Coordinates of C-alpha atoms in Angstrom, one line a residue:
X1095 CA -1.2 10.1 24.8
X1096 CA -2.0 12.8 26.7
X1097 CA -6.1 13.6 27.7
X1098 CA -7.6 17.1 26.5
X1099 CA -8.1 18.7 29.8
X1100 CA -11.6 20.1 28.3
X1101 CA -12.6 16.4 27.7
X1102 CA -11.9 15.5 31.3
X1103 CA -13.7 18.2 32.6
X1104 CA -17.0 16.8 30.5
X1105 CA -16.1 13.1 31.1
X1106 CA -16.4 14.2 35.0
X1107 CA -19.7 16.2 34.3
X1108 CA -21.1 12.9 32.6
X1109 CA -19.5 10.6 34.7
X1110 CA -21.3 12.9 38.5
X1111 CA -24.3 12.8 36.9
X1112 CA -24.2 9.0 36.6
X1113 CA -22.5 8.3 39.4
X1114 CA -26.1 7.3 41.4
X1115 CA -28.3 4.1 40.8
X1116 CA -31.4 5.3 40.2
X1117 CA -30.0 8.3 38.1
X1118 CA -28.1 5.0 35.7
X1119 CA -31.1 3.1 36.1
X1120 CA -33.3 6.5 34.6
X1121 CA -30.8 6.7 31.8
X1122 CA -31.9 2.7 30.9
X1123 CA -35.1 3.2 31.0
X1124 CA -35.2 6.2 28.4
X1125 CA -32.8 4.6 26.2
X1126 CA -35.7 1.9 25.8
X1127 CA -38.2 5.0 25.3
X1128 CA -38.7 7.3 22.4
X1129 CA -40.0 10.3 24.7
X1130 CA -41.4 9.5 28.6
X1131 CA -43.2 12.3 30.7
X1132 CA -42.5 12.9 33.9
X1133 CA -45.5 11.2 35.5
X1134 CA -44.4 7.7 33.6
X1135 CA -40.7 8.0 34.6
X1136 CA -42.1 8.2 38.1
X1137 CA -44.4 5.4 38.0
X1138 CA -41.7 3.3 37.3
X1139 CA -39.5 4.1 39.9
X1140 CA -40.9 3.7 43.6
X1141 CA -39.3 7.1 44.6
X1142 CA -40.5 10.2 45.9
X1143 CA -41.6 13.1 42.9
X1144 CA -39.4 15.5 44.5
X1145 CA -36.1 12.8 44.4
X1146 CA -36.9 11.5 40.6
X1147 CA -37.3 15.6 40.1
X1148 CA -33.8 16.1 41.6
X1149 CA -32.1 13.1 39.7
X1150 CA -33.4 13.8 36.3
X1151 CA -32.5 17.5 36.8
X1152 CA -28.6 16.6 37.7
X1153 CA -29.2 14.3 34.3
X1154 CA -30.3 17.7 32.3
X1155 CA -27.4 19.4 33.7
X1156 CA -25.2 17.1 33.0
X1157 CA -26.6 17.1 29.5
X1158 CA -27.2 13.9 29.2
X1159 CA -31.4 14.0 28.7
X1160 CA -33.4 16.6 27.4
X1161 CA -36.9 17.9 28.6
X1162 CA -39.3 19.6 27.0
X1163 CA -42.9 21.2 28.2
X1164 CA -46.2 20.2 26.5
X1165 CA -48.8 21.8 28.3
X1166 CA -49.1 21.2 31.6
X1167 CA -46.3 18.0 31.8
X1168 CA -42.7 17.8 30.9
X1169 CA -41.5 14.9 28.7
X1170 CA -37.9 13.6 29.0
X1171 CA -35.1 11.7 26.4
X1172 CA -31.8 10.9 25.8
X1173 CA -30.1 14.1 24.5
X1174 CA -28.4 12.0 21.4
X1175 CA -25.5 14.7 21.0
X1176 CA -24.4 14.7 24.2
X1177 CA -24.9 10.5 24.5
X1178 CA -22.7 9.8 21.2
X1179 CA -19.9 12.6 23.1
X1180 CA -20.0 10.5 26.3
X1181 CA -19.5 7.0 24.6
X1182 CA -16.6 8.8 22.6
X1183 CA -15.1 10.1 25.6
X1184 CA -15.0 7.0 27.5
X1185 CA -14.0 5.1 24.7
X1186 CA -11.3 7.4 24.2
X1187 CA -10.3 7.0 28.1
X1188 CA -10.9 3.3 28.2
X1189 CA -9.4 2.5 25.1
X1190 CA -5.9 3.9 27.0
X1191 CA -3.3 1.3 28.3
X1192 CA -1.4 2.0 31.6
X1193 CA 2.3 2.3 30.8
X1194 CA 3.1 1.0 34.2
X1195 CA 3.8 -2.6 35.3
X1196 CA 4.6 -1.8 38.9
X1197 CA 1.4 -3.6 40.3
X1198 CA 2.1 -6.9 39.2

């Protein structure tokens, strides 16, 4: 079975925007949260403003959280769309079995 080259090309968007520790360790702690602003998600983690800025704006590219402006703060969660296309995805990927035997 052959991979949708548009599915690849959002697996790796998903899959960059993940690819740091604190970004995956962000995505855990709003999947415990309905809604977090900014000034929570930073309390949490004992980075800088400016780096959690920069990681949960490679997470809102990616798609994979949402943020929207109340006043004067921005809250953040998990954009649900894109969360259940990620988990399809991979599933999709994972779920392939190599054809190969040449490694064993």
């Amino acid at each position: 079975m052959k991979i949708n080259p548009e599915h690849i090309d959002k697996m790796t968007l998903f899959a960059k925007a993940m690819g740091h520790p604190t970004r995956m360790e962000i995505l855990a702690f709003l999947l415990e949260q309905d809604t977090c602003y900014f000034g929570d998600i930073h309390e949490v983690f004992p980075n800088a403003k400016a780096t959690i800025s920069q990681h949960l704006k490679e997470l809102k590219n990616a798609g994979l959280i949402q943020g929207e402006i109340e006043g004067p703060k921005v809250k953040y969660c998990i954009n649900k769309e894109n969360w259940e296309l990620a988990r399809l995805l991979f599933d999709e990927f994972f779920s392939l079995k190599p054809k190969s035997k040449c490694c064993h």
